[in-house]
Short mmCIF file of C-alpha atoms (C1' of nucleotides) in Angstrom, two decimals:
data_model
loop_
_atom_site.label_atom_id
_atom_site.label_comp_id
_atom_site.label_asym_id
_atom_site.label_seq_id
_atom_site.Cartn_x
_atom_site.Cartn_y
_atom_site.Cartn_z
CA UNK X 1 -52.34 12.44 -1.41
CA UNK X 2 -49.33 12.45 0.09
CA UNK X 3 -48.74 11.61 4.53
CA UNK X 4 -49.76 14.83 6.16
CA UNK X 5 -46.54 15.59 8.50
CA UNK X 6 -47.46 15.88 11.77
CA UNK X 7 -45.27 18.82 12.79
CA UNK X 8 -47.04 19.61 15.85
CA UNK X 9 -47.15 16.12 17.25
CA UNK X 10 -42.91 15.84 16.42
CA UNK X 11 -42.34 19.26 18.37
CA UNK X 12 -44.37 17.68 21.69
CA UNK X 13 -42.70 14.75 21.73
CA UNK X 14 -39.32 16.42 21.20
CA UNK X 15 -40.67 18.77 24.36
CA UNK X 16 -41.11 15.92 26.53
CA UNK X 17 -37.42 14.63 26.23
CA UNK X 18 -35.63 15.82 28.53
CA UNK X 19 -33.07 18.81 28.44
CA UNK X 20 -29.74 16.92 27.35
CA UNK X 21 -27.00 18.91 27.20
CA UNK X 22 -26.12 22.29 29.06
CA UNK X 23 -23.44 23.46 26.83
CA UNK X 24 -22.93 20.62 24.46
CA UNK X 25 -19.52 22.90 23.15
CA UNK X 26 -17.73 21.21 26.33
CA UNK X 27 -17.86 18.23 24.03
CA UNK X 28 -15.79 19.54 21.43
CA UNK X 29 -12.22 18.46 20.71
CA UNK X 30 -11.33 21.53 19.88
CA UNK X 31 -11.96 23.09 22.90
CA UNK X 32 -9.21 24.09 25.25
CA UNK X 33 -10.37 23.43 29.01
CA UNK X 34 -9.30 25.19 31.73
CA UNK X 35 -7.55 22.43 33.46
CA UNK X 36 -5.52 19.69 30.99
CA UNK X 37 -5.91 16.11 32.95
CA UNK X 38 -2.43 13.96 33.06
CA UNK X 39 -0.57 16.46 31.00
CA UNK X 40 1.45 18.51 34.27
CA UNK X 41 4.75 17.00 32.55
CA UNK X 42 4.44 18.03 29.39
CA UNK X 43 2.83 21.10 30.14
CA UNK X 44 5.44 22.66 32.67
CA UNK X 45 8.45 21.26 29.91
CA UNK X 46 6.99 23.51 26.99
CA UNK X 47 6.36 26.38 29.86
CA UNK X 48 10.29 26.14 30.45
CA UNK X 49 11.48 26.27 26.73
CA UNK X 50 9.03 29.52 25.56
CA UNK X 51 10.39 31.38 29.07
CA UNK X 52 13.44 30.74 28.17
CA UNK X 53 13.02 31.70 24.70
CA UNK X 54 10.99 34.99 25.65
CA UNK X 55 13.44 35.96 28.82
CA UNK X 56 16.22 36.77 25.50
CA UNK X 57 17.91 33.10 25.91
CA UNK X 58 17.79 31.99 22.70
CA UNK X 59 14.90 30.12 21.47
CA UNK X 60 14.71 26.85 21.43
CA UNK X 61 13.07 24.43 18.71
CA UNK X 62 10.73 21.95 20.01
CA UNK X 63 8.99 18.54 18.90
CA UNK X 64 5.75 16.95 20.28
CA UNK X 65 5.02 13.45 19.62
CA UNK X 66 2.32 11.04 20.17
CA UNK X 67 -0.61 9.06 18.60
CA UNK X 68 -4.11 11.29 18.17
CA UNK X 69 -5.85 12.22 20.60
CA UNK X 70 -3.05 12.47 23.81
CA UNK X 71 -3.74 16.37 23.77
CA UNK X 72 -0.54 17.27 21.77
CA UNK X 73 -3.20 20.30 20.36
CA UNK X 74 -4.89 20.94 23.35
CA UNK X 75 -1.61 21.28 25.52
CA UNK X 76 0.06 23.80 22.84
CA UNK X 77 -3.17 25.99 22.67
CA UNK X 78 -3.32 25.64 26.66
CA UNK X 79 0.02 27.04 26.75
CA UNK X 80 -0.12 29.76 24.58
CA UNK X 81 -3.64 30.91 25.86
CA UNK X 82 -1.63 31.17 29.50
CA UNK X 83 1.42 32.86 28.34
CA UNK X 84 -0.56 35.76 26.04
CA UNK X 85 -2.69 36.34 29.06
CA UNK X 86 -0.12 36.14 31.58
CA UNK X 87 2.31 38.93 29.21
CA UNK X 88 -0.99 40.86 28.59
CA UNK X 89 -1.76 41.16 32.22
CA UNK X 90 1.77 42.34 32.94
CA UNK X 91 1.37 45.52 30.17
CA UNK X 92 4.56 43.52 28.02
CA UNK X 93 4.72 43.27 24.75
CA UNK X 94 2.72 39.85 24.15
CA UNK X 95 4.70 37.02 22.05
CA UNK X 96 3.24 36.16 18.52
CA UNK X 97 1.97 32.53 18.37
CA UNK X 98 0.91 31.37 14.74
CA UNK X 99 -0.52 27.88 14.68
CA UNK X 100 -0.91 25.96 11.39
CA UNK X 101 -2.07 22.54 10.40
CA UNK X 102 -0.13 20.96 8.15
CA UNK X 103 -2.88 18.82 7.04
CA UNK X 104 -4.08 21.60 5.24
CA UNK X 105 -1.06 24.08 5.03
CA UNK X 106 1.06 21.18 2.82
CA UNK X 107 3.73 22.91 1.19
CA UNK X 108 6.38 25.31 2.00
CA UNK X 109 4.70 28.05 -0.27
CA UNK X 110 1.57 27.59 1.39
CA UNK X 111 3.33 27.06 4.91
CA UNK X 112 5.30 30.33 4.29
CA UNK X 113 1.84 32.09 2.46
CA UNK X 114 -0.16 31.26 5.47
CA UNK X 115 2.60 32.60 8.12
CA UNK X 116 2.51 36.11 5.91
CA UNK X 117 -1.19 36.25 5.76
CA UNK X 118 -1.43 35.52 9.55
CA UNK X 119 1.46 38.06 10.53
CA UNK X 120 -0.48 41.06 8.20
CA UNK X 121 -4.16 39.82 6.57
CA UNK X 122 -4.49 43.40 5.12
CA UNK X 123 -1.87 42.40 2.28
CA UNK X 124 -2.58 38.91 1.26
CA UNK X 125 -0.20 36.62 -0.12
CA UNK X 126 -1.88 34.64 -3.16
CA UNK X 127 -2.30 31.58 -2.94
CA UNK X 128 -0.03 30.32 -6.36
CA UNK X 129 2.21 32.23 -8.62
CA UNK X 130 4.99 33.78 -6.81
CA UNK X 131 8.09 32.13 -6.38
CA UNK X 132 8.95 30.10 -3.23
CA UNK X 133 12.40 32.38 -2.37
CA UNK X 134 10.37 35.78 -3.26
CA UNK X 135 7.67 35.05 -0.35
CA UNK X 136 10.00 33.86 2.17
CA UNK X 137 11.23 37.10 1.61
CA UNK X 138 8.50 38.81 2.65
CA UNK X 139 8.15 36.74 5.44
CA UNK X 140 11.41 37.84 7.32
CA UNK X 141 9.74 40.99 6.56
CA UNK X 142 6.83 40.79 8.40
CA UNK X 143 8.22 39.19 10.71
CA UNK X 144 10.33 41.77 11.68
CA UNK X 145 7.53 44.32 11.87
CA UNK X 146 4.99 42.46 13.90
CA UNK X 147 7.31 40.34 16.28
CA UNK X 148 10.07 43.10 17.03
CA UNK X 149 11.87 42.86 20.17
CA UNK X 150 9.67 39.09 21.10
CA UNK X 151 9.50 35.80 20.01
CA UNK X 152 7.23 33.80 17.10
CA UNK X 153 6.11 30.39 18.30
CA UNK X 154 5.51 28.43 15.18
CA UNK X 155 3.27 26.08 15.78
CA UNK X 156 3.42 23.32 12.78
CA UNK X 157 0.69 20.47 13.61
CA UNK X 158 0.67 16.86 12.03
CA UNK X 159 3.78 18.34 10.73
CA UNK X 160 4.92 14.86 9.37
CA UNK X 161 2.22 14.97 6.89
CA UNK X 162 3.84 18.35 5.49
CA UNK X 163 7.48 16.41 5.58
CA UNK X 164 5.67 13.29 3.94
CA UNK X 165 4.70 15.58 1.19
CA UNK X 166 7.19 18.26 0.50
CA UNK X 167 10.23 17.25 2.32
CA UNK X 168 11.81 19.18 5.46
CA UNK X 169 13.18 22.08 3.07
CA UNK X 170 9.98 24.12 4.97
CA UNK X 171 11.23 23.31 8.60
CA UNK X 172 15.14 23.97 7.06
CA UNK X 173 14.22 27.28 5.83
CA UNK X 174 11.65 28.40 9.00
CA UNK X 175 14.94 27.06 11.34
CA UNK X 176 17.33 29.39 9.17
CA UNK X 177 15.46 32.05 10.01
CA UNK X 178 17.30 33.52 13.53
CA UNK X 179 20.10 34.29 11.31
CA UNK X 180 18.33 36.75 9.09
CA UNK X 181 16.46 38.71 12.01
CA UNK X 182 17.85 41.53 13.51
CA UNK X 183 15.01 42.00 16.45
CA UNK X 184 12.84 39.21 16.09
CA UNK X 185 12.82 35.90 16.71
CA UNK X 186 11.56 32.25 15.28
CA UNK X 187 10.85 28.68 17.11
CA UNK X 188 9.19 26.34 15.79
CA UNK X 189 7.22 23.71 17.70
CA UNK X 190 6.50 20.76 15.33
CA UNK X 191 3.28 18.49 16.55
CA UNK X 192 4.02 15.01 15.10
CA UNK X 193 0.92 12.26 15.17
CA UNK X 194 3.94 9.01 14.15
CA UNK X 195 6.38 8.50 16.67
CA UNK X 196 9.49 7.45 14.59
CA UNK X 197 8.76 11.04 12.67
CA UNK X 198 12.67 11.76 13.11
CA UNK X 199 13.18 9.27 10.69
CA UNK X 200 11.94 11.75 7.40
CA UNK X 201 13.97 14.34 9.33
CA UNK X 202 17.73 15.06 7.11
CA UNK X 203 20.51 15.74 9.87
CA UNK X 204 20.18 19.35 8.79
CA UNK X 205 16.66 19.93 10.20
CA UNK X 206 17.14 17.13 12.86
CA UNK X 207 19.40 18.80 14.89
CA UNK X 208 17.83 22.17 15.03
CA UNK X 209 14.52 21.24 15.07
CA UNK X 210 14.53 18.43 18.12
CA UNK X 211 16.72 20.56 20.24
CA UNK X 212 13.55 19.74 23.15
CA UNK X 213 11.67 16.67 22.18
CA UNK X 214 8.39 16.08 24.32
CA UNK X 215 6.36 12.20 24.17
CA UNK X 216 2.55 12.48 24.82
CA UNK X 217 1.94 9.28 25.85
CA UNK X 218 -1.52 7.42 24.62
CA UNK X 219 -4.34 7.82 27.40
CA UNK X 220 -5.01 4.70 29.58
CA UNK X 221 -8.91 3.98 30.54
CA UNK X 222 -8.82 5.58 34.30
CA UNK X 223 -7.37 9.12 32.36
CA UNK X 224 -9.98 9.40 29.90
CA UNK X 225 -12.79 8.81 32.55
CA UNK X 226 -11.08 11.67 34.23
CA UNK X 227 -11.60 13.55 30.98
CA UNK X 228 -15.15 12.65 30.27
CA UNK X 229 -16.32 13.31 33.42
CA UNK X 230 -14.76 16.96 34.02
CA UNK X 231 -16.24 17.82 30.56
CA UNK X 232 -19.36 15.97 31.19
CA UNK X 233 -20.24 18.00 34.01
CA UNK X 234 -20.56 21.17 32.25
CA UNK X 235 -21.71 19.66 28.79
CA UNK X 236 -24.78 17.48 30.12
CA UNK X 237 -27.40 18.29 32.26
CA UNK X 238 -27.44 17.33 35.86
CA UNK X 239 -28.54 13.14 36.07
CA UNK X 240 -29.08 12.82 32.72
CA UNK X 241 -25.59 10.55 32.26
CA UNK X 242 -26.20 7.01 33.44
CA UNK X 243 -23.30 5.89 35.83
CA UNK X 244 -21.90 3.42 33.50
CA UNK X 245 -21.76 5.72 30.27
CA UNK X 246 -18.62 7.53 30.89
CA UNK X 247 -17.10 4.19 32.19
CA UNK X 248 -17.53 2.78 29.18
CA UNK X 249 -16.79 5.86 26.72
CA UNK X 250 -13.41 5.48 28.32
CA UNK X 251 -12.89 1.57 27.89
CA UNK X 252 -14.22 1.51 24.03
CA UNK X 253 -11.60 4.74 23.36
CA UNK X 254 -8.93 3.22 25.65
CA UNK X 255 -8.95 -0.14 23.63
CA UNK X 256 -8.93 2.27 20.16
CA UNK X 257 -5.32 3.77 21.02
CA UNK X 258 -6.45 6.18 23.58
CA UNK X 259 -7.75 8.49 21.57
CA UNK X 260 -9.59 11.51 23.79
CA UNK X 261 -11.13 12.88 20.59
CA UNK X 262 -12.62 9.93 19.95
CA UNK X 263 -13.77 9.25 23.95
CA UNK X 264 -15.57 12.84 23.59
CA UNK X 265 -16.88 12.15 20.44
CA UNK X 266 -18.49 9.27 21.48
CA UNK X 267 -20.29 10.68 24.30
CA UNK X 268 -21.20 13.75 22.32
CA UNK X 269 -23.05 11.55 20.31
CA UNK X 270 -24.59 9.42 22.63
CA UNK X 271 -25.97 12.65 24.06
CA UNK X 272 -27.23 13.55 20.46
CA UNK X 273 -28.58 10.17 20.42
CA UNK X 274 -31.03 10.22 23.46
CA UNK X 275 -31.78 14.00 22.46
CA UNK X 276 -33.18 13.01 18.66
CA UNK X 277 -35.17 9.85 20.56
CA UNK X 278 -36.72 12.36 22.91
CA UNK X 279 -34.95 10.18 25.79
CA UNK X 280 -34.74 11.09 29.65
CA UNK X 281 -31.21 9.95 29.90
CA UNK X 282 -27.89 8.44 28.16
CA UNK X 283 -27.65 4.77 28.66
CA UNK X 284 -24.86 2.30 27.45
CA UNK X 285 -27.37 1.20 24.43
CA UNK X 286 -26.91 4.62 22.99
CA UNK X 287 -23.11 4.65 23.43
CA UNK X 288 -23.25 1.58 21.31
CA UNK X 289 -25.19 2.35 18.68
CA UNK X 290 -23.14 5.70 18.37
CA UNK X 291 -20.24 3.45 17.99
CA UNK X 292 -22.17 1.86 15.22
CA UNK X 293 -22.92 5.22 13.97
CA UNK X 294 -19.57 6.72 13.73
CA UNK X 295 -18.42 3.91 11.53
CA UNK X 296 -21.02 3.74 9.33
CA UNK X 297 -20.29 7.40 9.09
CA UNK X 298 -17.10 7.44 8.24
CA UNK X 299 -17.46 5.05 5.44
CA UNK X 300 -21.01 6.90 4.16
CA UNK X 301 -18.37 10.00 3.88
CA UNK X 302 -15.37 8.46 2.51
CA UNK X 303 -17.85 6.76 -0.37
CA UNK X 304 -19.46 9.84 -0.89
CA UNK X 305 -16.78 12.37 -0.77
CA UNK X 306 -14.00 10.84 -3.02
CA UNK X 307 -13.51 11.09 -6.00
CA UNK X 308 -14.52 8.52 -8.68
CA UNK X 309 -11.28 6.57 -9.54
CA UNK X 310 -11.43 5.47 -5.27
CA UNK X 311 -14.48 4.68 -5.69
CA UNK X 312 -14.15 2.77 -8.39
CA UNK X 313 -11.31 0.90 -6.89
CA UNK X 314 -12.88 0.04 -4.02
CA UNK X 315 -16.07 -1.05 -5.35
CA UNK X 316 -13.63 -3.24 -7.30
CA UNK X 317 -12.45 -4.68 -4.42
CA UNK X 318 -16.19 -4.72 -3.03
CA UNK X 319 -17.57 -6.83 -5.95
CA UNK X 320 -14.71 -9.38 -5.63
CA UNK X 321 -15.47 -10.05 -2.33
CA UNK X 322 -19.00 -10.11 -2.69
CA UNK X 323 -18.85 -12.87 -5.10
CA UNK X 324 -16.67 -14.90 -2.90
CA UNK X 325 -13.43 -14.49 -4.51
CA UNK X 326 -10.62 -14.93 -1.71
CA UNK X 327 -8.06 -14.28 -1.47
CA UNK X 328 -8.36 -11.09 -3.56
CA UNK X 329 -4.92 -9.81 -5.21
CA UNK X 330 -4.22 -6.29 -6.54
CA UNK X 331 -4.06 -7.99 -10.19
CA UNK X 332 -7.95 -9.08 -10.11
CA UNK X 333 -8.77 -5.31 -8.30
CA UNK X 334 -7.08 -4.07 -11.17
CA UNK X 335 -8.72 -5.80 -13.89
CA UNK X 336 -11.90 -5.80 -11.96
CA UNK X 337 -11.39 -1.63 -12.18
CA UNK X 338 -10.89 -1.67 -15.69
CA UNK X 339 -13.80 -3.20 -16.78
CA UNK X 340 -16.01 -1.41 -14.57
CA UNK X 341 -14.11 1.98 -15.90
CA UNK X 342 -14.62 0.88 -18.91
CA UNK X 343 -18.21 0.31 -18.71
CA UNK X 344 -19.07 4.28 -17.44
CA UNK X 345 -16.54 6.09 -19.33
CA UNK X 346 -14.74 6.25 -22.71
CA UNK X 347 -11.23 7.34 -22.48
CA UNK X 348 -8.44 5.50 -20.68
CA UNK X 349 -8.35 3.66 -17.45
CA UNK X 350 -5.72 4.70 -14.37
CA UNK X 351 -2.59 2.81 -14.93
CA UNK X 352 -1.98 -0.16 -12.19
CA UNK X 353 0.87 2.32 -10.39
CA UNK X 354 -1.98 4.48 -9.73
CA UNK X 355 -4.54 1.64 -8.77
CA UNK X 356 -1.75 0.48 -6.36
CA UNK X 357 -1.55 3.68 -4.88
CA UNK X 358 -5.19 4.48 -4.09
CA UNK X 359 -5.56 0.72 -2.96
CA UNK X 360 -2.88 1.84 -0.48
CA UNK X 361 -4.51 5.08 0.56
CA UNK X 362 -8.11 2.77 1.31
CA UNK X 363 -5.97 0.66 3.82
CA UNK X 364 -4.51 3.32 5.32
CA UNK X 365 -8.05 4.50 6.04
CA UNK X 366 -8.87 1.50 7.71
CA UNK X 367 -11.51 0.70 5.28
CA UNK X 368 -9.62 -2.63 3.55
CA UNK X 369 -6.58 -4.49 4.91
CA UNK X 370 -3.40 -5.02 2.57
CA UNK X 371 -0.82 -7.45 3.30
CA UNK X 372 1.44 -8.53 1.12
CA UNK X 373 2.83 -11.90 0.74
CA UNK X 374 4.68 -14.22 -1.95
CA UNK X 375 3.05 -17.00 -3.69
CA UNK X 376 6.59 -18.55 -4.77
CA UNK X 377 6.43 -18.89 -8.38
CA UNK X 378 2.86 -17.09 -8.79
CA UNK X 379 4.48 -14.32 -7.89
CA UNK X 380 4.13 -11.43 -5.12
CA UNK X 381 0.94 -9.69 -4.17
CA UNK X 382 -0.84 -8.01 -1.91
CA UNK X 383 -3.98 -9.30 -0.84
CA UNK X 384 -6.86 -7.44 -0.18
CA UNK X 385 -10.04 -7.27 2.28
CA UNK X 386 -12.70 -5.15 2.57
CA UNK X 387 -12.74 -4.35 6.89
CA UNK X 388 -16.16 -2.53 7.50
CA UNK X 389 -19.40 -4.71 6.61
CA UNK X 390 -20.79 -5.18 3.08
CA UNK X 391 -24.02 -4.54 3.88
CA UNK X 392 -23.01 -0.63 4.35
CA UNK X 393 -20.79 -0.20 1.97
CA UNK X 394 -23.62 -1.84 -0.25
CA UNK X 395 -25.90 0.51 0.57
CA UNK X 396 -23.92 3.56 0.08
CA UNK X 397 -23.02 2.57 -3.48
CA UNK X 398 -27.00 1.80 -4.07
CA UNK X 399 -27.49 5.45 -3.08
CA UNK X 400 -24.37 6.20 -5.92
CA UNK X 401 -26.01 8.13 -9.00
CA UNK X 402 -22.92 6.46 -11.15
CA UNK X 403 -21.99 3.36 -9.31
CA UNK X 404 -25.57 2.06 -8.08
CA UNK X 405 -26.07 0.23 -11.09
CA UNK X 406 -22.30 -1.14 -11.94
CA UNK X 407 -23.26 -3.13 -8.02
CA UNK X 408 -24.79 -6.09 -10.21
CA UNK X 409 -22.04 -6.14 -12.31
CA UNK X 410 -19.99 -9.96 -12.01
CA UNK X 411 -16.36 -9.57 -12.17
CA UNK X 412 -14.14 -11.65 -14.74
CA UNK X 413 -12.20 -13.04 -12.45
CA UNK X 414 -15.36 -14.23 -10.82
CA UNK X 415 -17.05 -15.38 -13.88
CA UNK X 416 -13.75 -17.15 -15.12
CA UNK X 417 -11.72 -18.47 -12.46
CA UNK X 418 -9.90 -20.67 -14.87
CA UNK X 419 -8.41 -17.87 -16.89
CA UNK X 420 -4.87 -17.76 -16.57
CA UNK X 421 -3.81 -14.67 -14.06
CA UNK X 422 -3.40 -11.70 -15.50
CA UNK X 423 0.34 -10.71 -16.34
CA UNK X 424 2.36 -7.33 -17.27
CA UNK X 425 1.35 -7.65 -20.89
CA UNK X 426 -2.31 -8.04 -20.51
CA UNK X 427 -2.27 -4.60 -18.23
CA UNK X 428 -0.54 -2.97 -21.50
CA UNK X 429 -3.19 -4.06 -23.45
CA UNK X 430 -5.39 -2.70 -20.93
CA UNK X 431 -3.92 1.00 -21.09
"C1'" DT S 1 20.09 -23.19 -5.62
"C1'" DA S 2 19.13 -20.26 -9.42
"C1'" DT S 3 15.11 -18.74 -11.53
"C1'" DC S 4 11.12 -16.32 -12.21
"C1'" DC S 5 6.47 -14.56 -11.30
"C1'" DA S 6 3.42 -10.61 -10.19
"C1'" DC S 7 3.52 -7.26 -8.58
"C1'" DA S 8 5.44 -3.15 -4.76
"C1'" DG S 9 6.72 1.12 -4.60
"C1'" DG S 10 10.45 5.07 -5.31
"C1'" DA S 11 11.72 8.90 -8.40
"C1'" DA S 12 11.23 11.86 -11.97
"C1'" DA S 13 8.52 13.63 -15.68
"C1'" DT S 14 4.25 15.26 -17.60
"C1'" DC S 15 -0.09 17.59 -17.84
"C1'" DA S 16 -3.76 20.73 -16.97
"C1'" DG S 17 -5.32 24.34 -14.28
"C1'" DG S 18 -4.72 27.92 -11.33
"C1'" DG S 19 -1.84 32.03 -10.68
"C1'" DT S 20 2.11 36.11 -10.92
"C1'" DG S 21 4.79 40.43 -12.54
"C1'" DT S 22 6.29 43.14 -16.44
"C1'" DA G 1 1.53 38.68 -24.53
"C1'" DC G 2 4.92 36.47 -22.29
"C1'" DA G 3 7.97 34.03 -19.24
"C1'" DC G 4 7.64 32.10 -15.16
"C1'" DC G 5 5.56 30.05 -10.82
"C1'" DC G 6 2.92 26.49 -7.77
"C1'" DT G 7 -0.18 22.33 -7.35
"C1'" DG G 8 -2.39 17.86 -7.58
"C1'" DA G 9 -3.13 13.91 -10.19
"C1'" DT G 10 -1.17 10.82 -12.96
"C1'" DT G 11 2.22 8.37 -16.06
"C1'" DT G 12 6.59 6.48 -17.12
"C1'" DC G 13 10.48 4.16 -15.91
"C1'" DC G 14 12.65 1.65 -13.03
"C1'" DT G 15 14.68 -1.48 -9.38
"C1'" DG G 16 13.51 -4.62 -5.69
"C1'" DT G 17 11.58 -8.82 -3.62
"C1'" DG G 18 9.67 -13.51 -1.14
"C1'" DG G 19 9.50 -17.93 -1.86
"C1'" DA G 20 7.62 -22.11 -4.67
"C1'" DT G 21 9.51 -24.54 -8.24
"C1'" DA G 22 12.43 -26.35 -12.14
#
DNA sequence: TATCCACAGGAAATCAGGGTGT
DNA sequence: ACACCCTGATTTCCTGTGGATA
């Protein structure tokens, strides 16, 4: 027989917790508050370039910097919000603001596509096939028709991931665009998470594009209490927040960059936390273990969600470390992924370029460190270390219906530390 | 001090898979 | 049916490099 669940026993104890949240959407990162904290500057500099820009002066590109989470988002959604309602109010014609995130708008067809679909959704761009020149086109178009006589604030977000990826040609061409109107008008606000962003930037774009350049400086500890506490009062319950939790949301975000997104998450899921263990109150235990949470989290995700070449690579790197190896170059990862690849699959391996890259791409997650340093004669590496604990990642590739099994598995370089390293020709052999 | 190792990593090409208009 | 387009993943080709060692 199998355990009888006790439904009705989990639903009274879940009763007798006590009422957590009020509005637990106050939490959200993605909500736009009524009131920004510590962002007046910043605020009233964008309010003075899109007046400008919508009294007829001519508009004016801008460019937002900072790390995430200093409310670069938040302040250009605050903004527009106030401006629609303050032209709606007044019976004028209310300026067209199209926001985009270039994290997953990544190229200037899709950039351009998106703008088209978001100016007139009843005739759809699609989303491959037509040529680049043909669309952007059809975007003066429609921009003419739905901006006429006022201006279109485009708003490009992490827009240094788009320039990483496809170059500036999108911000050249959305700059260009003035010239081609007859009644509307085109600025571009570009939200940039890395501050030296300028640098991808060809003198073309740059000097267009950061005619007004505005720095969002990181949040220090006493700013994100302010935060947490004027969302805290409408997301929690009154009393339920011990004194110290907010406190100490703050310091653990404050030491992590200053990153509000992460501050909120935090508490949202110490809330959570005290909610699911039927808990009268949020305590600094819980705000701890959600730290632990989050990270497990994120690597649970990232194991789960890519695709099987990363994970191969870094269980590569996982097994090597495992087994003691240290320090752990990219030519033992590489080896180490070939005979794991070959042991699940028939055709070829990735070559080491590739290998390279998505060993590059795990370190830029956080989840391994690379630094590279020279060994003289032996050559130049970099050397690799896994940076969240091996217990997780071991049990997320136990729970792997591929990879579970390969976690036995002993590495060459492991089982023969003698061998001679591997060179050039013994990757050719390889591939 | 010139050499040489074991890669790092940029740039361009290729491929397969999704489309378009005519 | 055809020529042409866009995209993401990957390969191919290549030049660059820090520092122990011959």
């Amino acid at each position: 027989m199998f355990p009888i669940l006790d439904i009705k026993q989990l639903l009274t104890d879940y009763s007798a917790g006590a009422n957590i949240f009020n509005d637990r959407d106050y939490l959200s990162p993605n909500l736009v508050p009524q009131e920004l904290v510590s962002r007046d500057e910043q605020i009233t500099q964008i309010l003075q370039v899109a007046m400008s820009a919508l009294k007829g002066g001519a508009p004016s590109n801008i460019l937002m910097y900072g790390t995430t989470g200093t409310g670069k988002t938040a302040s250009i959604k605050y903004v527009s919000r106030e401006i629609s309602q303050h032209f709606h109010d007044a019976g004028n014609r209310v300026p067209v603001f199209l926001y985009l995130n270039c994290q997953e708008v990544n190229t200037t067809y899709r950039v351009i596509a998106q703008m088209c679909n978001m100016l007139n959704p009843d005739e759809p761009i699609p989303f491959t096939g037509l040529p680049t020149d043909v669309i952007l086109v059809e975007l003066s178009n429609r921009l003419e028709k739905a901006c006429q006589g006022t201006v279109c604030f485009v708003v490009l977000d992490e827009v240094d991931v788009l320039v990483k990826k496809a170059g500036d040609e999108t911000l050249y061409h959305l700059t260009r665009m003035n010239a081609q109107l007859q009644s509307a008008r085109v600025a571009v606000i570009g939200i940039s998470n890395i501050l030296d962003f300028k640098d991808l930037l060809s003198p073309r774009v740059l000097s267009s594009l950061s005619e007004e350049e505005i720095l969002f400086p990181a949040y220090n500890a006493t700013e994100l209490i302010d935060i947490l506490a004027a969302r805290a009062a409408r997301a929690f319950n009154p009393g339920v927040l011990e004194d110290a939790v907010i406190p100490l949301c703050a310091a653990l975000a404050a030491k992590e960059n200053g990153d509000a997104r992460k501050a909120l998450d935090l508490l949202r899921r110490a809330g959570e936390l005290a909610e699911r263990k039927c808990r009268i109150a949020v305590n600094e235990d819980l705000v701890y273990q959600s730290q632990e949470d989050m990270s497990r989290d994120r690597v649970q995700d990232f194991v789960t969600q890519s695709p099987l070449q990363q994970r191969l690579v870094l269980l590569s790197i996982f097994l090597l470390q495992q087994n003691g190896l240290d320090p752990i170059k990219t030519g033992e990862v590489y080896a180490t992924y070939c005979e794991l690849y070959k042991s699940i699959e028939r055709d070829n391996p990735l070559t080491l370029r590739r290998v390279t890259q998505l060993a590059k791409e795990l370190s830029l997650l956080g989840i391994i460190t690379a630094q590279t340093k020279s060994d003289g004669r032996r050559g130049r590496s970099t050397y690799l270390k896994i940076q969240v604990p091996l217990k997780q990642l071991q049990n997320t590739f136990a729970a792997d219906v591929r990879l579970g099994e390969l976690l036995a598995y002993k590495p060459r370089a492991v089982r023969r530390p003698d061998l001679a390293p591997v060179n050039a020709k013994f990757y050719k052999k390889l591939t």
